[in-house]
Amino acid sequence: MSLAESACYTLINVPDIEPFNEMQIKQELEKGEIHTKIETLKKVIQLMLNGEKLPGLLMTIIRFVLPLQNHTIKKLLLIYWEIVPKVSADGKLLHEMILVCDAYRKDLQHPNEFLRGSTLRFLCKLKEPELLEPLMPAIRACLDHRHSYVRRNAVLAIFTIYKNFDWLVPDGPELIANFLDTQQDMSCKRNAFLMLLHADQERALNYLASCLDQVHNFGDILQLVIVELIYKVCHTNPNERSRFIRCIYNLLNSTSNAVRYEAAGTLVTLSTAPTAIKAAVSCYIELVIKEADNNVKLIVLDRLIALKENEHMERVMQDLVMDILRILASTDIEVRRKTLSLAMDLVSSRNIDEMVLVLKKEVAKTHNIEHEDTGKYRQLLVRTLHTCSIKFPDVAQSVIPSLVEFLSDTNELASADVLIFIREAIEKFPTLRPLIIEKLLEAFPAIKSTKIHRSSMWILGEYAASAKEVIEVFDVIQQTLGEVPIVEMEQRKLNAENSAENEQQNGTGITNTASTKITSDGTYATQSAFSVPVATKKENRPPLRQYLMDGDFFIGTTLAATLTKLVLKYFEWESKEIERNRVCTTAMLIMSSIMHLGKSGFPKKQITNDDLDRMFLCLKTLSERTPEIIQVFKTSCREALAGMLSAQAEEEMQEKKSKKKQAAKVQADDPIAFTQLASSRNDQLSENVFESSLNQALAGTKSTAMSDVVSSSSKLNKITQLTGFSDPVYAEAYVTVNQFDVVIDVLIVNQTSDTLQNCTLELATVGDLKLVERPQPVVLAPHDFCNIKANVKVSSTENGIIFGNIVYDTTNTTNVVVLNTIHIDIMDYIIPATCTDAEFRTMWIEFEWENKVAVNTTITDLHEYLRVLLKSTNMKCLTPEKALSGQCGFMAANMYAKSIFGEDALANLSIEKPIDNPDAPVTGHIRIRAKSQGMALSLGDKINHSQKNLQQEKVIAA
């Protein structure tokens, strides 16, 4: 067996080793001082870990280092004996190891308990029974040592030896069972019980049955092993559940959070009774509330979310929604987000009123607490209340007054979410329209954002349902706009200010009043009225007028459209000609006044031609009132909103259906499922959680079904050829991408008739990759082969390159074979994700790295190009399907993805093609934005690469 394949349990960071002299090392080990021997021994260990054999040093270390009693040397020797080859080439034990075995025996009888314990721990790593057999009496004697450190390590040593070579200690379980009965130390009892759990479950069960009433007084390390035993026994023999289920219930009240977590998980898998599920879920909730670590909170919340997927458990958990909402006391935004999502999925008509009350209280709290995540939390609460109101319309009436208060909030995102909710509620619930209009009119003057004012005006103009409401809306708009005509009022105010300034300067004369002041350094200074800066007085204008004076005339177009709708509706409801003309002329005066202001020099920016044309259209509509344009203003806008909301609802329903598991349908002729013969794959309750957690830890484990072999993600399709078939050494690599590291499994084949000495795989990386450890050298016989594994750590999402060579020695020379490069694909780290339009726009503004990629393809269909792009980049299209439907020769779509490291990637696709030329290829560009430069560039490279491959495939097909 080569050194690379031999078992090693101690990992040491090995720096680059300088050239060594074996004779000098021998001299230092023989005649050096204690500290010199320590440093030399460390160097020897590092050299051996780097692949050096150093067989000539074994006897030197036995003669001159082994007899020393220095504790540091003792510890280093345990590492040395672990890695040194203990057998000869023919597989027989080296004679020198007899002397080492005698040293082990002396250390096992040493008066220092640390030396005894560390030696016992070392014996757990030995795989040579010839070395262990003479030591068995000394190991047994350590079970009666006065110190618990020695006793617990003696139990572990006996456990490992019994597991590997049971004939060395045939009475191991009996010996440990007797030891367990006499012990008081919890660590010793835990190790002993662990051995019985794996070696003799019957004895472990007998011991547990004898002390069931005392389990809650045991230490947490022993309680964890007891939970594991009960789970395994009940899983293999369900008849034992009734015997031990009470013990699991008791452990739910343990003082250790780890024990409570494991006990709750075990209880859920062993019993489907509602009381058991309720107890386990309550335990999980208490853990989230009391545990300080946010990572633990998130893990337990994920467990609760997983339990909710089971239909039977979901019904029980619905009664615990109010307990789940107690988790909102946590300050972490991610914990709160998951809590609200879980509560929203579980809430029912029985407890929706209580949940709404709690959410209202949380909303009220956010007004007084200033925290960096307060705005985001407020946004979450608004969205949750929105979902509650749509899901349970009865509560909408009590929610709307609370939410409308947010319109005057300084956080525009929360206000925008409130308006989205109000827009949907006013369309879906006609009975609530008067209430919404009333509350919106109350909040309108206090709104601080132009965007919120625009949306509010649109809703008021669209849903004002009576002549009285139209007049009320007019009054509120005039109040927030100020007196009209605007230009004349601003000119009058400016003239009044100028005349006041002139009077102040000329009317009373200038008096130079001086006062003596003491400065900060203690000296005197004279301050005159001439030296005092004149404070500029800020204009205090109504909000709508201030927006217009700042040059934002887009809100003027919204105001014009709103006034037009209101006037057209008022004409229907009011029969008096005088009143109709009064309202119409007021609206026209406001519009013409805004247009006049836009052309004057008062605003910071002049009105644009687009805004001017839009407002002129509204004026023309009111003067001519043609039936077609009236139809557009009065009905088409609302129909468009209704269509958009129905499309969103349909899309959400489709997403829910795709996520929902297929209900199990049992047909009359289906075979009967026997528990003893059933596979645990499809049965969550009987799933072996210990086995499943182990399987999750083993990355890259895939089934070997024929469909997997054929699929592009199979192992055969991920092999990269590193050298040519005619090279003396053939190499190929299989790359497994895990979450934070890349495992490279390299097959090396010696194609020559010579023995290759010190055959070493040397690797280097480009990008944000780091080689964790250097692969060990191997010796390859003629036409032999071996596998060498290397781990590469990944710390960010970007393309990486691994390159290197294979170096080997023959009889005369040292040879080098240069390897082909291995490309690490960014797609292995990117997963599709979703976000709202507001979040997308916010991230688009914040992200500073942009990569613009030109579309270069032979595809002639816009939708086909989008599908190919989404498939090649692993991104999700955020633009709704209905918005992309149809053919107009142009397409714009937003895409979003997230990496496993939490990085966001945004993309905007803008493509077009001539409608009159169906064979013309798609043209345009893709803009990619990301927080890091590497991600933006890597995504762009991926798109270019996929476009190039498509063109090559088309050429080959032609």
CSV table of N, CA and C in Angstrom, one decimal, residues 855-862 864-865 868 913 918-923 946-955:
chain,number,residue,atom,x,y,z
A,855,VAL,N,-25.8,40.6,-28.6
A,855,VAL,CA,-26.4,39.4,-29.0
A,855,VAL,C,-25.9,39.0,-30.4
A,856,ASN,N,-25.3,37.8,-30.5
A,856,ASN,CA,-24.7,37.3,-31.7
A,856,ASN,C,-25.2,35.9,-32.0
A,857,THR,N,-26.2,35.7,-32.7
A,857,THR,CA,-26.9,34.4,-32.8
A,857,THR,C,-27.5,34.2,-34.2
A,858,THR,N,-27.8,33.0,-34.5
A,858,THR,CA,-28.5,32.7,-35.7
A,858,THR,C,-30.0,32.4,-35.5
A,859,ILE,N,-30.4,32.5,-34.2
A,859,ILE,CA,-31.8,32.2,-33.9
A,859,ILE,C,-32.7,33.4,-34.4
A,860,THR,N,-33.8,33.0,-35.0
A,860,THR,CA,-34.7,34.0,-35.6
A,860,THR,C,-35.9,34.3,-34.8
A,861,ASP,N,-36.2,33.6,-33.7
A,861,ASP,CA,-37.4,33.9,-32.9
A,861,ASP,C,-37.0,34.5,-31.6
A,862,LEU,N,-37.7,35.6,-31.2
A,862,LEU,CA,-37.3,36.2,-29.9
A,862,LEU,C,-37.6,35.4,-28.7
A,864,GLU,N,-37.7,32.1,-28.6
A,864,GLU,CA,-36.7,31.0,-28.6
A,864,GLU,C,-35.4,31.4,-28.0
A,865,TYR,N,-34.9,32.6,-28.4
A,865,TYR,CA,-33.7,33.1,-27.8
A,865,TYR,C,-33.7,33.3,-26.3
A,868,VAL,N,-33.4,29.9,-24.7
A,868,VAL,CA,-32.0,29.4,-24.7
A,868,VAL,C,-31.1,30.1,-23.7
A,913,LYS,N,-36.1,42.2,-33.9
A,913,LYS,CA,-35.9,41.7,-35.2
A,913,LYS,C,-36.9,42.3,-36.1
A,918,PRO,N,-38.8,37.6,-41.8
A,918,PRO,CA,-38.9,36.5,-40.8
A,918,PRO,C,-37.6,35.7,-40.7
A,919,ASP,N,-36.7,35.7,-41.7
A,919,ASP,CA,-35.5,35.0,-41.6
A,919,ASP,C,-34.3,35.8,-41.0
A,920,ALA,N,-34.6,37.0,-40.6
A,920,ALA,CA,-33.5,37.8,-40.0
A,920,ALA,C,-33.2,37.3,-38.6
A,921,PRO,N,-31.9,37.3,-38.2
A,921,PRO,CA,-31.5,36.8,-36.8
A,921,PRO,C,-31.9,37.9,-35.8
A,922,VAL,N,-32.0,37.4,-34.6
A,922,VAL,CA,-32.3,38.3,-33.4
A,922,VAL,C,-31.0,39.2,-33.2
A,923,THR,N,-31.3,40.5,-32.9
A,923,THR,CA,-30.2,41.4,-32.6
A,923,THR,C,-30.5,42.1,-31.3
A,946,SER,N,-22.0,30.2,-24.9
A,946,SER,CA,-23.2,29.5,-25.3
A,946,SER,C,-23.6,29.9,-26.7
A,947,GLN,N,-23.5,31.2,-27.0
A,947,GLN,CA,-23.9,31.7,-28.4
A,947,GLN,C,-22.9,31.1,-29.4
A,948,LYS,N,-21.7,31.0,-29.1
A,948,LYS,CA,-20.7,30.5,-30.0
A,948,LYS,C,-20.9,29.0,-30.3
A,949,ASN,N,-21.3,28.3,-29.2
A,949,ASN,CA,-21.6,26.8,-29.4
A,949,ASN,C,-22.8,26.6,-30.3
A,950,LEU,N,-23.8,27.5,-30.1
A,950,LEU,CA,-25.0,27.4,-30.9
A,950,LEU,C,-24.7,27.6,-32.4
A,951,GLN,N,-23.9,28.5,-32.7
A,951,GLN,CA,-23.5,28.8,-34.1
A,951,GLN,C,-22.7,27.6,-34.7
A,952,GLN,N,-21.8,27.0,-33.9
A,952,GLN,CA,-21.0,25.9,-34.3
A,952,GLN,C,-21.9,24.7,-34.6
A,953,GLU,N,-22.9,24.5,-33.7
A,953,GLU,CA,-23.8,23.3,-33.9
A,953,GLU,C,-24.6,23.5,-35.2
A,954,LYS,N,-25.0,24.8,-35.5
A,954,LYS,CA,-25.8,25.0,-36.7
A,954,LYS,C,-25.0,24.8,-37.9
A,955,VAL,N,-23.7,25.2,-37.9
A,955,VAL,CA,-22.8,25.0,-39.0
A,955,VAL,C,-22.6,23.5,-39.3
